Short mmCIF file of C-alpha atoms in Angstrom, two decimals:
data_model
loop_
_atom_site.label_atom_id
_atom_site.label_comp_id
_atom_site.label_asym_id
_atom_site.label_seq_id
_atom_site.Cartn_x
_atom_site.Cartn_y
_atom_site.Cartn_z
CA MET A 1 277.91 323.25 197.88
CA TYR A 2 279.44 322.41 194.54
CA ASP A 3 281.53 319.63 196.20
CA TYR A 4 278.39 318.29 197.88
CA MET A 5 276.57 318.13 194.56
CA GLN A 6 279.53 316.27 192.98
CA ALA A 7 279.37 313.71 195.78
CA LEU A 8 275.61 313.39 195.52
CA GLN A 9 275.37 313.06 191.74
CA PRO A 10 276.57 309.44 191.44
CA CYS A 11 273.70 308.34 193.67
CA PHE A 12 271.24 309.43 190.98
CA SER A 13 273.37 308.99 187.87
CA THR A 14 272.03 306.96 184.94
CA GLU A 15 275.27 306.66 182.99
CA SER A 16 274.70 302.93 182.47
CA LEU A 17 271.91 303.87 180.04
CA CYS A 18 274.58 305.20 177.66
CA ALA A 19 276.84 302.14 177.75
CA GLU A 20 276.18 301.27 174.09
CA GLN A 21 277.04 304.78 172.90
CA GLN A 22 280.17 304.88 175.09
CA ALA A 23 281.34 301.56 173.61
CA GLU A 24 280.83 302.96 170.12
CA VAL A 25 282.85 306.07 170.94
CA VAL A 26 285.71 303.93 172.29
CA GLN A 27 285.67 301.73 169.20
CA LEU A 28 285.76 304.74 166.86
CA HIS A 29 288.54 306.29 168.91
CA ARG A 30 290.66 303.15 168.62
CA ARG A 31 290.14 302.93 164.85
CA LEU A 32 291.10 306.59 164.41
CA GLU A 33 294.08 306.28 166.72
CA LYS A 34 295.56 303.48 164.63
CA LYS A 35 295.56 305.74 161.55
CA LEU A 36 297.32 308.65 163.25
CA ASP A 37 300.99 309.29 163.86
CA ARG A 38 302.24 309.69 167.44
CA ARG A 39 301.91 313.50 167.52
CA ASN A 40 298.30 313.41 166.30
CA GLN A 41 297.48 310.54 168.69
CA ILE A 42 298.52 312.84 171.54
CA ARG A 43 296.30 315.60 170.14
CA LEU A 44 293.42 313.12 169.88
CA LEU A 45 293.88 312.15 173.52
CA GLU A 46 293.98 315.81 174.57
CA LEU A 47 290.76 316.40 172.64
CA MET A 48 289.08 313.42 174.28
CA ASP A 49 290.20 314.54 177.73
CA ALA A 50 288.83 318.04 177.13
CA GLU A 51 285.55 316.55 175.88
CA ALA A 52 285.29 314.32 178.97
CA ARG A 53 285.83 317.31 181.28
CA LEU A 54 283.19 319.28 179.40
CA ARG A 55 280.74 316.40 179.53
CA ASP A 56 281.32 315.98 183.27
CA ASP A 57 280.81 319.70 183.90
CA VAL A 58 277.62 319.84 181.82
CA SER A 59 276.29 316.72 183.52
CA LEU A 60 276.95 318.16 186.99
CA GLU A 61 275.43 321.54 186.09
CA SER A 62 272.32 319.77 184.76
CA PHE A 63 272.09 317.72 187.97
CA ILE A 64 272.40 320.86 190.09
CA ALA A 65 269.70 322.60 188.06
CA GLY A 66 267.37 319.64 188.52
CA PHE A 67 268.16 319.52 192.23
CA ARG A 68 267.34 323.21 192.61
CA LEU A 69 264.10 322.71 190.75
CA VAL A 70 263.11 319.86 193.06
CA CYS A 71 264.01 321.98 196.12
CA GLY A 72 261.84 324.80 194.77
CA ILE A 73 258.92 322.44 194.16
CA ALA A 74 259.30 320.95 197.63
CA HIS A 75 259.31 324.45 199.10
CA GLU A 76 256.18 325.39 197.20
CA LEU A 77 254.42 322.25 198.42
CA GLY A 78 255.23 323.12 202.03
CA ILE A 79 253.76 326.63 201.93
CA GLU A 80 250.44 327.09 203.73
CA PRO A 81 248.10 327.83 202.11
CA PRO A 82 249.29 325.94 199.03
CA TYR A 83 250.06 327.96 195.91
CA SER A 84 247.09 328.70 193.72
CA PHE A 85 247.46 330.18 190.26
CA HIS A 86 243.81 331.21 190.35
CA LEU A 87 244.30 333.21 193.59
CA GLU A 88 247.47 334.80 192.28
CA GLU A 89 245.67 335.96 189.14
CA GLU A 90 242.83 337.38 191.24
CA GLU A 91 245.33 339.27 193.40
CA ARG A 92 247.20 340.54 190.35
CA ILE A 93 243.98 341.75 188.72
CA GLY A 94 242.86 343.33 192.00
CA ARG A 95 246.14 345.31 192.26
CA LYS A 96 245.69 346.71 188.75
CA GLY A 97 242.09 347.83 189.34
#
């Protein structure tokens, strides 16, 4: 299912909304990279790669959580009779008494 969610995520992704922030990150990275020696440039690239992997994982996990929430809501809407907080409270009170 994880692979399916990875394939489905781009259909609903809104990454274009962050284009300005992404451009800023790239610009800052380039400025910093110019000031570093070769060894530290490699470390910086490793750090950025790790950050990108983390960001992708968090994004996918967030998408999956939202998808599960929507599935749960859709399930609740399909139940007959529809869910009623009022009826649930009456049943809960009736079980205590």
